[in-house]
Amino acid sequence: MSSLSQRDLSVLWHPCTQMKEHEIYPLLPMVKGDGVYLIDDQGNRYIDAISSWWVNLFGHGRVEIKRAVQQQAEELEHVIFSGCSNIPAIELAEKLVAITPKGLDRVFYADCGSAAVEVSLKMSFQYWKNIGRPEKQKFIALSNGYHGETVGALSVGDVALYKETYGPMLFDTIMAPSPDCFYREQGESWYDYSLRQFEKMRSLVEKHHHETAAIILEPLIQCAGNMRMYHPVYLTKLRDLCDEFNVHLIFDEIAVGFGRTGTLFACEQANVVPDFMCVSKGITGGFLPLAAVLTRESIYEAFYDDYSSLKGFLHSHSYTGNALACAAGVATLNIFEQEPILENNKKLINKLSEVAEQFVDHPFVGDVRQTGTVLAIEMMKDKKTKEAFDWRERRGIRVYQHALTQGALLRPLANVVYMMPPYVITEEEIELLARVAWDGINKAVKD
Ligand SMILES: *Cc1c(COP(=O)(O)O)cnc(C)c1O
């Protein structure tokens, strides 16, 4: 074991990790990033196939972002964001308002995705209280959804692995069956299945709208829920439903925003505008933690009153509007302005579709799905009956182990091998990842 690993394991506690696993699986201390590559303390290079937990857009060490952070650090690193402001925070908010769908005109910053989700839930809740509908207190969310790990975000999430242990700490949420098309009938289209699932949402909303503040969901891809996907028609229908019954719609675009689904934001594919949109992850190109909640001017106005009305949104994080993070955000959005990123990504998307094909007929691959730049390959014990491998067998981690020996950081979610690479990845590198995934899956499904 390298000395960095030893030092790490004697003092650190890592996220989403059973630390005992590191008795078997080595920890990888990374010392350098170079475009799509990560380089560990032994000098090994790995393709970052999952964009370092979905945050990296343009590769590691992207020079414009690096420079922007450096320059901002020379001027002002951070200042309290109550009563004070800073230039990058203003610039970034202007840009966010400009690039997000029309109608999202107010920006509230938070420092991670989970915090942004908490902000959106609290804002919706308080909005109804402020306008005299205090009985609208509940939230509707999707089964298999994920919105982060803080207590409020977990309450509206539904990934058992992260949620079950903390059940007693959480507030009750109304769960609607997911439009996740994995469960569609043979021959049924994504469109038809998503519509069919929508009817169940409709019944829930008809029944609960009086007491419901908002519906929260991840548009198009339930990322942490094993990269499950659905058709945009669900979102189009849902927008109408929310309007009909006077319920807020919160889109958690934390993972899918900034081009992952092919459009800048996933909601564009449904041609709808949510009442709240949470963004984070890619917002700084993967450099610094930052999140934002965008909302409508009309919602902002319901909080705008004399101090003594107590209608203000009195929520804060110490690092709200951090100038360094916002500078990284501005530099990231400048790249989107200066380069035809979405246009260029079409090649990446096509290449992913091309390498996806070979997996379709694999005897232990039950589903191959893609939305934009996200490709997921789900290993199954029985392809026909869609019987899953026992989770205890840890098949996914075998793929991960194999990939590391081949110079790729390909970290499956349970039995779902997926690629969600930085946009700068080359076609050759995607082909390499596909070969690694293929061999890794073959190893993983044995015995
Ligand atoms: C990652 C993620 C979050 C949580 O963001 P953190 O920055 O990890 O707190 C919330 N929602 C979705 C959809 C995510 O993928």
PDB file of N, CA and C and ligand atoms in Angstrom, residues 53-55 111-117 145-150 153 216-219 221-225 227 252-256 278 280-281 289-291 420, ligand 1:
ATOM      1  N   TRP A  53     -17.802  11.587 -10.490  1.00  0.00           N
ATOM      2  CA  TRP A  53     -19.158  11.697  -9.923  1.00  0.00           C
ATOM      3  C   TRP A  53     -19.983  12.773 -10.617  1.00  0.00           C
ATOM      4  N   TRP A  54     -19.804  12.824 -11.934  1.00  0.00           N
ATOM      5  CA  TRP A  54     -20.709  13.579 -12.804  1.00  0.00           C
ATOM      6  C   TRP A  54     -20.504  15.094 -12.742  1.00  0.00           C
ATOM      7  N   VAL A  55     -19.395  15.523 -12.167  1.00  0.00           N
ATOM      8  CA  VAL A  55     -19.214  16.971 -12.029  1.00  0.00           C
ATOM      9  C   VAL A  55     -18.363  17.579 -13.141  1.00  0.00           C
ATOM     10  N   ASP A 111     -24.354  25.570  -1.570  1.00  0.00           N
ATOM     11  CA  ASP A 111     -22.983  25.108  -1.796  1.00  0.00           C
ATOM     12  C   ASP A 111     -22.860  23.652  -2.193  1.00  0.00           C
ATOM     13  N   CYS A 112     -23.961  22.926  -2.280  1.00  0.00           N
ATOM     14  CA  CYS A 112     -23.901  21.575  -2.834  1.00  0.00           C
ATOM     15  C   CYS A 112     -25.308  21.241  -3.325  1.00  0.00           C
ATOM     16  N   GLY A 113     -25.420  20.165  -4.059  1.00  0.00           N
ATOM     17  CA  GLY A 113     -26.709  19.800  -4.628  1.00  0.00           C
ATOM     18  C   GLY A 113     -27.769  19.551  -3.571  1.00  0.00           C
ATOM     19  N   SER A 114     -27.397  18.819  -2.533  1.00  0.00           N
ATOM     20  CA  SER A 114     -28.376  18.514  -1.485  1.00  0.00           C
ATOM     21  C   SER A 114     -28.925  19.793  -0.866  1.00  0.00           C
ATOM     22  N   ALA A 115     -28.047  20.742  -0.634  1.00  0.00           N
ATOM     23  CA  ALA A 115     -28.488  22.007  -0.040  1.00  0.00           C
ATOM     24  C   ALA A 115     -29.437  22.737  -0.995  1.00  0.00           C
ATOM     25  N   ALA A 116     -29.164  22.652  -2.301  1.00  0.00           N
ATOM     26  CA  ALA A 116     -30.062  23.287  -3.270  1.00  0.00           C
ATOM     27  C   ALA A 116     -31.446  22.640  -3.215  1.00  0.00           C
ATOM     28  N   VAL A 117     -31.463  21.327  -3.062  1.00  0.00           N
ATOM     29  CA  VAL A 117     -32.753  20.638  -2.956  1.00  0.00           C
ATOM     30  C   VAL A 117     -33.492  21.106  -1.707  1.00  0.00           C
ATOM     31  N   GLY A 145     -36.171   7.784  -7.174  1.00  0.00           N
ATOM     32  CA  GLY A 145     -35.533   9.090  -7.357  1.00  0.00           C
ATOM     33  C   GLY A 145     -34.416   9.307  -6.350  1.00  0.00           C
ATOM     34  N   TYR A 146     -33.563  10.277  -6.652  1.00  0.00           N
ATOM     35  CA  TYR A 146     -32.460  10.621  -5.743  1.00  0.00           C
ATOM     36  C   TYR A 146     -32.266  12.123  -5.758  1.00  0.00           C
ATOM     37  N   HIS A 147     -32.185  12.718  -4.573  1.00  0.00           N
ATOM     38  CA  HIS A 147     -32.013  14.169  -4.512  1.00  0.00           C
ATOM     39  C   HIS A 147     -30.939  14.607  -3.530  1.00  0.00           C
ATOM     40  N   GLY A 148     -30.136  13.674  -3.062  1.00  0.00           N
ATOM     41  CA  GLY A 148     -29.062  14.046  -2.152  1.00  0.00           C
ATOM     42  C   GLY A 148     -29.216  13.358  -0.813  1.00  0.00           C
ATOM     43  N   GLU A 149     -28.318  13.706   0.103  1.00  0.00           N
ATOM     44  CA  GLU A 149     -28.174  12.910   1.326  1.00  0.00           C
ATOM     45  C   GLU A 149     -28.560  13.642   2.606  1.00  0.00           C
ATOM     46  N   THR A 150     -28.842  14.919   2.529  1.00  0.00           N
ATOM     47  CA  THR A 150     -29.267  15.602   3.749  1.00  0.00           C
ATOM     48  C   THR A 150     -30.697  15.163   4.055  1.00  0.00           C
ATOM     49  N   ALA A 153     -33.535  16.183   1.666  1.00  0.00           N
ATOM     50  CA  ALA A 153     -33.308  15.608   0.333  1.00  0.00           C
ATOM     51  C   ALA A 153     -33.530  14.098   0.343  1.00  0.00           C
ATOM     52  N   ILE A 216     -41.312  16.979  -6.921  1.00  0.00           N
ATOM     53  CA  ILE A 216     -39.883  17.079  -7.246  1.00  0.00           C
ATOM     54  C   ILE A 216     -39.451  15.829  -7.993  1.00  0.00           C
ATOM     55  N   LEU A 217     -38.677  16.016  -9.040  1.00  0.00           N
ATOM     56  CA  LEU A 217     -38.143  14.858  -9.759  1.00  0.00           C
ATOM     57  C   LEU A 217     -36.893  15.217 -10.545  1.00  0.00           C
ATOM     58  N   GLU A 218     -36.221  14.164 -10.983  1.00  0.00           N
ATOM     59  CA  GLU A 218     -35.061  14.315 -11.865  1.00  0.00           C
ATOM     60  C   GLU A 218     -35.557  14.178 -13.293  1.00  0.00           C
ATOM     61  N   PRO A 219     -35.458  15.212 -14.107  1.00  0.00           N
ATOM     62  CA  PRO A 219     -35.948  15.092 -15.473  1.00  0.00           C
ATOM     63  C   PRO A 219     -35.103  14.141 -16.333  1.00  0.00           C
ATOM     64  N   ILE A 221     -33.438  11.425 -16.538  1.00  0.00           N
ATOM     65  CA  ILE A 221     -32.597  10.321 -16.040  1.00  0.00           C
ATOM     66  C   ILE A 221     -32.602  10.308 -14.517  1.00  0.00           C
ATOM     67  N   GLN A 222     -32.935   9.144 -13.951  1.00  0.00           N
ATOM     68  CA  GLN A 222     -32.772   8.973 -12.512  1.00  0.00           C
ATOM     69  C   GLN A 222     -31.362   8.434 -12.325  1.00  0.00           C
ATOM     70  N   CYS A 223     -30.457   9.346 -12.091  1.00  0.00           N
ATOM     71  CA  CYS A 223     -29.035   8.981 -12.183  1.00  0.00           C
ATOM     72  C   CYS A 223     -28.596   8.030 -11.077  1.00  0.00           C
ATOM     73  N   ALA A 224     -28.684   8.481  -9.822  1.00  0.00           N
ATOM     74  CA  ALA A 224     -28.222   7.605  -8.737  1.00  0.00           C
ATOM     75  C   ALA A 224     -29.096   6.347  -8.655  1.00  0.00           C
ATOM     76  N   GLY A 225     -30.326   6.421  -9.113  1.00  0.00           N
ATOM     77  CA  GLY A 225     -31.204   5.253  -9.159  1.00  0.00           C
ATOM     78  C   GLY A 225     -30.869   4.374 -10.351  1.00  0.00           C
ATOM     79  N   MET A 227     -29.222   4.969 -13.202  1.00  0.00           N
ATOM     80  CA  MET A 227     -29.283   5.513 -14.563  1.00  0.00           C
ATOM     81  C   MET A 227     -30.525   5.015 -15.307  1.00  0.00           C
ATOM     82  N   ASP A 252     -34.951  18.726 -10.488  1.00  0.00           N
ATOM     83  CA  ASP A 252     -33.605  18.550  -9.968  1.00  0.00           C
ATOM     84  C   ASP A 252     -32.700  18.216 -11.158  1.00  0.00           C
ATOM     85  N   GLU A 253     -32.073  19.258 -11.705  1.00  0.00           N
ATOM     86  CA  GLU A 253     -31.184  19.083 -12.862  1.00  0.00           C
ATOM     87  C   GLU A 253     -29.718  19.028 -12.403  1.00  0.00           C
ATOM     88  N   ILE A 254     -29.526  18.664 -11.162  1.00  0.00           N
ATOM     89  CA  ILE A 254     -28.178  18.678 -10.590  1.00  0.00           C
ATOM     90  C   ILE A 254     -27.220  17.778 -11.383  1.00  0.00           C
ATOM     91  N   ALA A 255     -27.698  16.606 -11.756  1.00  0.00           N
ATOM     92  CA  ALA A 255     -26.839  15.691 -12.527  1.00  0.00           C
ATOM     93  C   ALA A 255     -26.989  15.883 -14.030  1.00  0.00           C
ATOM     94  N   VAL A 256     -28.203  16.175 -14.483  1.00  0.00           N
ATOM     95  CA  VAL A 256     -28.458  16.170 -15.935  1.00  0.00           C
ATOM     96  C   VAL A 256     -28.255  17.521 -16.611  1.00  0.00           C
ATOM     97  N   CYS A 278     -33.050  23.127  -9.735  1.00  0.00           N
ATOM     98  CA  CYS A 278     -31.824  22.994  -8.950  1.00  0.00           C
ATOM     99  C   CYS A 278     -30.691  22.583  -9.881  1.00  0.00           C
ATOM    100  N   SER A 280     -26.241  22.088 -10.046  1.00  0.00           N
ATOM    101  CA  SER A 280     -24.977  22.019  -9.292  1.00  0.00           C
ATOM    102  C   SER A 280     -23.986  21.241 -10.152  1.00  0.00           C
ATOM    103  N   LYS A 281     -23.279  20.302  -9.564  1.00  0.00           N
ATOM    104  CA  LYS A 281     -22.332  19.431 -10.285  1.00  0.00           C
ATOM    105  C   LYS A 281     -21.555  20.135 -11.406  1.00  0.00           C
ATOM    106  N   PRO A 289     -17.251  23.297  -5.298  1.00  0.00           N
ATOM    107  CA  PRO A 289     -18.643  23.035  -4.928  1.00  0.00           C
ATOM    108  C   PRO A 289     -19.490  24.297  -5.030  1.00  0.00           C
ATOM    109  N   LEU A 290     -20.601  24.173  -5.722  1.00  0.00           N
ATOM    110  CA  LEU A 290     -21.521  25.298  -5.879  1.00  0.00           C
ATOM    111  C   LEU A 290     -22.857  24.743  -6.381  1.00  0.00           C
ATOM    112  N   ALA A 291     -23.931  25.365  -5.966  1.00  0.00           N
ATOM    113  CA  ALA A 291     -25.246  24.978  -6.468  1.00  0.00           C
ATOM    114  C   ALA A 291     -26.107  26.219  -6.547  1.00  0.00           C
ATOM    115  N   MET A 420     -20.390   8.249 -18.438  1.00  0.00           N
ATOM    116  CA  MET A 420     -20.881   9.636 -18.379  1.00  0.00           C
ATOM    117  C   MET A 420     -19.622  10.491 -18.402  1.00  0.00           C
TER     118      MET A 420
HETATM  119  C1  LIG B   1     -25.656  14.422  -6.854  1.00  0.00           C
HETATM  120  C2  LIG B   1     -27.100  14.741  -6.821  1.00  0.00           C
HETATM  121  C3  LIG B   1     -27.651  15.474  -5.771  1.00  0.00           C
HETATM  122  C4  LIG B   1     -26.869  15.873  -4.552  1.00  0.00           C
HETATM  123  O1  LIG B   1     -25.837  16.750  -4.832  1.00  0.00           O
HETATM  124  P1  LIG B   1     -24.606  16.838  -3.798  1.00  0.00           P
HETATM  125  O2  LIG B   1     -23.777  17.941  -4.312  1.00  0.00           O
HETATM  126  O3  LIG B   1     -23.929  15.498  -3.862  1.00  0.00           O
HETATM  127  O4  LIG B   1     -25.184  17.096  -2.452  1.00  0.00           O
HETATM  128  C5  LIG B   1     -28.988  15.799  -5.842  1.00  0.00           C
HETATM  129  N1  LIG B   1     -29.739  15.435  -6.895  1.00  0.00           N
HETATM  130  C6  LIG B   1     -29.231  14.726  -7.912  1.00  0.00           C
HETATM  131  C7  LIG B   1     -30.117  14.378  -9.060  1.00  0.00           C
HETATM  132  C8  LIG B   1     -27.908  14.335  -7.906  1.00  0.00           C
HETATM  133  O5  LIG B   1     -27.425  13.578  -8.898  1.00  0.00           O
END
